[in-house]
Amino acid sequence: MARVLLFGPLRDLAGWRERQVEGGSIAALRAAISAEDPELALALAGPGVQVALDQALVRGDAAVGAASEVAFLPPMSGG
Amino acid sequence: MIRLTEHPFDAGALLSEFSAGRRETGAIATFTGLARAEQGAAAVLELEAYPGFTEAQIGRIAETARLRFGLHDLAILHRVGRIQPGEPIVFVATAAGHRRAAFEACDFLMDYLKSRAPFWKKEHGPAGARWIEPTAQDHADRARWDHEETAP
């Protein structure tokens, strides 16, 4: 179980910002939240979406602990 | 100081506080960004950050600026949440021994903040809401710093 966060357009699209999700890796969490929402699945696979594990950017897959926080970050707007 | 705030701020008061008690700093440059009304097209701006992560990412570029320009100190205050036209969005202050470094560091930090900083920006106007991405100009402004050699 990890805490999954969505930001910006991803949050709008999914209709939620934060959720507890079952899964032991980033790939598993992505699959879990994609399974119920094809539009979100497409957006998560879009260009420029980055992933932060416990507030550090990660590339590719990574193991996720029970108390981890995983954030899906769409392309940043700047301030 | 790197901080996010949900409230309007007084750039003058921030400058006074930032300037106080300095004996070796010869130059302080500041930039204050305000929300534009865009002739009525943008009623309200909504800025979202990832608390903790956003400050940490800004902190990394601030450290780069500190080293590159030999800054004595810097301050960045950035709004999040809903911002009305005319309200301040961002305040940047840089302190250095001499003016060139202070000016350039301020310019460098703003080009980064406008193009790469972890914010998501939505404009609410009469035509509805839309998410905003950096403009080509924002990217070009930031890219100036990739090659340009600047003397501290």
Tab-separated table of C-alpha atoms in Angstrom, chain B residues 28-126:
chain	number	residue	atom	x	y	z
B	28	ILE	CA	20.786	43.677	-3.989
B	29	ALA	CA	18.603	42.996	-7.024
B	30	THR	CA	14.950	42.043	-6.748
B	31	PHE	CA	12.221	40.933	-9.099
B	32	THR	CA	8.504	40.935	-8.335
B	33	GLY	CA	6.141	39.170	-10.716
B	34	LEU	CA	2.460	40.168	-10.783
B	35	ALA	CA	-0.543	38.304	-12.180
B	36	ARG	CA	-1.714	39.969	-15.402
B	37	ALA	CA	-5.386	40.450	-16.211
B	38	GLU	CA	-4.751	39.747	-19.950
B	39	GLN	CA	-7.502	42.248	-20.865
B	40	GLY	CA	-10.065	40.260	-18.921
B	41	ALA	CA	-9.143	36.848	-20.403
B	42	ALA	CA	-7.621	35.681	-17.125
B	43	ALA	CA	-9.862	36.241	-14.135
B	44	VAL	CA	-7.873	34.163	-11.659
B	45	LEU	CA	-4.653	32.146	-11.745
B	46	GLU	CA	-4.426	28.909	-9.807
B	47	LEU	CA	-0.962	27.615	-8.992
B	48	GLU	CA	-0.380	24.141	-7.637
B	49	ALA	CA	2.890	22.967	-6.094
B	50	TYR	CA	4.072	19.691	-4.580
B	51	PRO	CA	4.888	20.873	-1.054
B	52	GLY	CA	8.377	19.815	-0.007
B	53	PHE	CA	9.370	18.635	-3.481
B	54	THR	CA	8.816	22.048	-5.083
B	55	GLU	CA	10.910	23.870	-2.467
B	56	ALA	CA	13.646	21.210	-2.732
B	57	GLN	CA	13.842	21.508	-6.530
B	58	ILE	CA	13.960	25.315	-6.320
B	59	GLY	CA	16.625	24.917	-3.634
B	60	ARG	CA	18.854	22.986	-6.023
B	61	ILE	CA	18.783	25.741	-8.655
B	62	ALA	CA	19.245	28.342	-5.923
B	63	GLU	CA	22.440	26.557	-4.882
B	64	THR	CA	23.589	26.571	-8.520
B	65	ALA	CA	22.932	30.326	-8.671
B	66	ARG	CA	24.744	30.901	-5.392
B	67	LEU	CA	27.883	29.200	-6.716
B	68	ARG	CA	27.705	30.478	-10.295
B	69	PHE	CA	27.272	34.135	-9.362
B	70	GLY	CA	29.057	34.146	-6.014
B	71	LEU	CA	25.945	35.299	-4.169
B	72	HIS	CA	26.056	36.286	-0.531
B	73	ASP	CA	22.409	35.353	-0.095
B	74	LEU	CA	19.108	34.939	-1.917
B	75	ALA	CA	15.397	34.826	-1.183
B	76	ILE	CA	12.550	33.313	-3.193
B	77	LEU	CA	8.920	33.583	-2.185
B	78	HIS	CA	6.343	32.019	-4.522
B	79	ARG	CA	2.570	32.078	-4.338
B	80	VAL	CA	0.430	28.970	-4.612
B	81	GLY	CA	-3.344	28.700	-4.684
B	82	ARG	CA	-5.638	31.269	-6.281
B	83	ILE	CA	-4.137	34.575	-7.371
B	84	GLN	CA	-6.118	37.624	-8.508
B	85	PRO	CA	-4.890	39.955	-11.298
B	86	GLY	CA	-2.564	42.578	-9.879
B	87	GLU	CA	-1.437	40.431	-6.972
B	88	PRO	CA	2.207	39.437	-6.628
B	89	ILE	CA	3.064	35.860	-7.668
B	90	VAL	CA	6.795	35.710	-7.068
B	91	PHE	CA	9.534	37.642	-5.293
B	92	VAL	CA	13.224	37.001	-5.897
B	93	ALA	CA	16.061	38.859	-4.156
B	94	THR	CA	19.772	38.332	-4.682
B	95	ALA	CA	22.638	39.799	-2.678
B	96	ALA	CA	26.189	40.031	-3.996
B	97	GLY	CA	29.331	42.086	-3.629
B	98	HIS	CA	28.685	43.942	-6.892
B	99	ARG	CA	25.689	44.738	-9.099
B	100	ARG	CA	26.386	42.562	-12.166
B	101	ALA	CA	26.250	39.311	-10.200
B	102	ALA	CA	23.097	40.380	-8.357
B	103	PHE	CA	21.290	41.381	-11.594
B	104	GLU	CA	22.330	38.274	-13.503
B	105	ALA	CA	21.510	35.850	-10.688
B	106	CYS	CA	18.045	37.371	-10.357
B	107	ASP	CA	17.497	37.024	-14.125
B	108	PHE	CA	18.829	33.424	-14.065
B	109	LEU	CA	16.554	32.424	-11.176
B	110	MET	CA	13.465	33.897	-12.824
B	111	ASP	CA	14.198	32.155	-16.143
B	112	TYR	CA	14.410	28.867	-14.242
B	113	LEU	CA	11.274	29.535	-12.192
B	114	LYS	CA	9.239	30.415	-15.308
B	115	SER	CA	10.242	27.347	-17.288
B	116	ARG	CA	11.280	24.454	-15.052
B	117	ALA	CA	10.044	24.906	-11.503
B	118	PRO	CA	7.547	22.277	-10.281
B	119	PHE	CA	4.337	24.268	-10.490
B	120	TRP	CA	1.156	23.562	-12.411
B	121	LYS	CA	-0.671	26.665	-13.517
B	122	LYS	CA	-4.310	26.993	-14.444
B	123	GLU	CA	-5.967	30.106	-15.807
B	124	HIS	CA	-9.631	30.651	-14.973
B	125	GLY	CA	-11.325	33.112	-17.342
B	126	PRO	CA	-14.672	33.881	-18.943
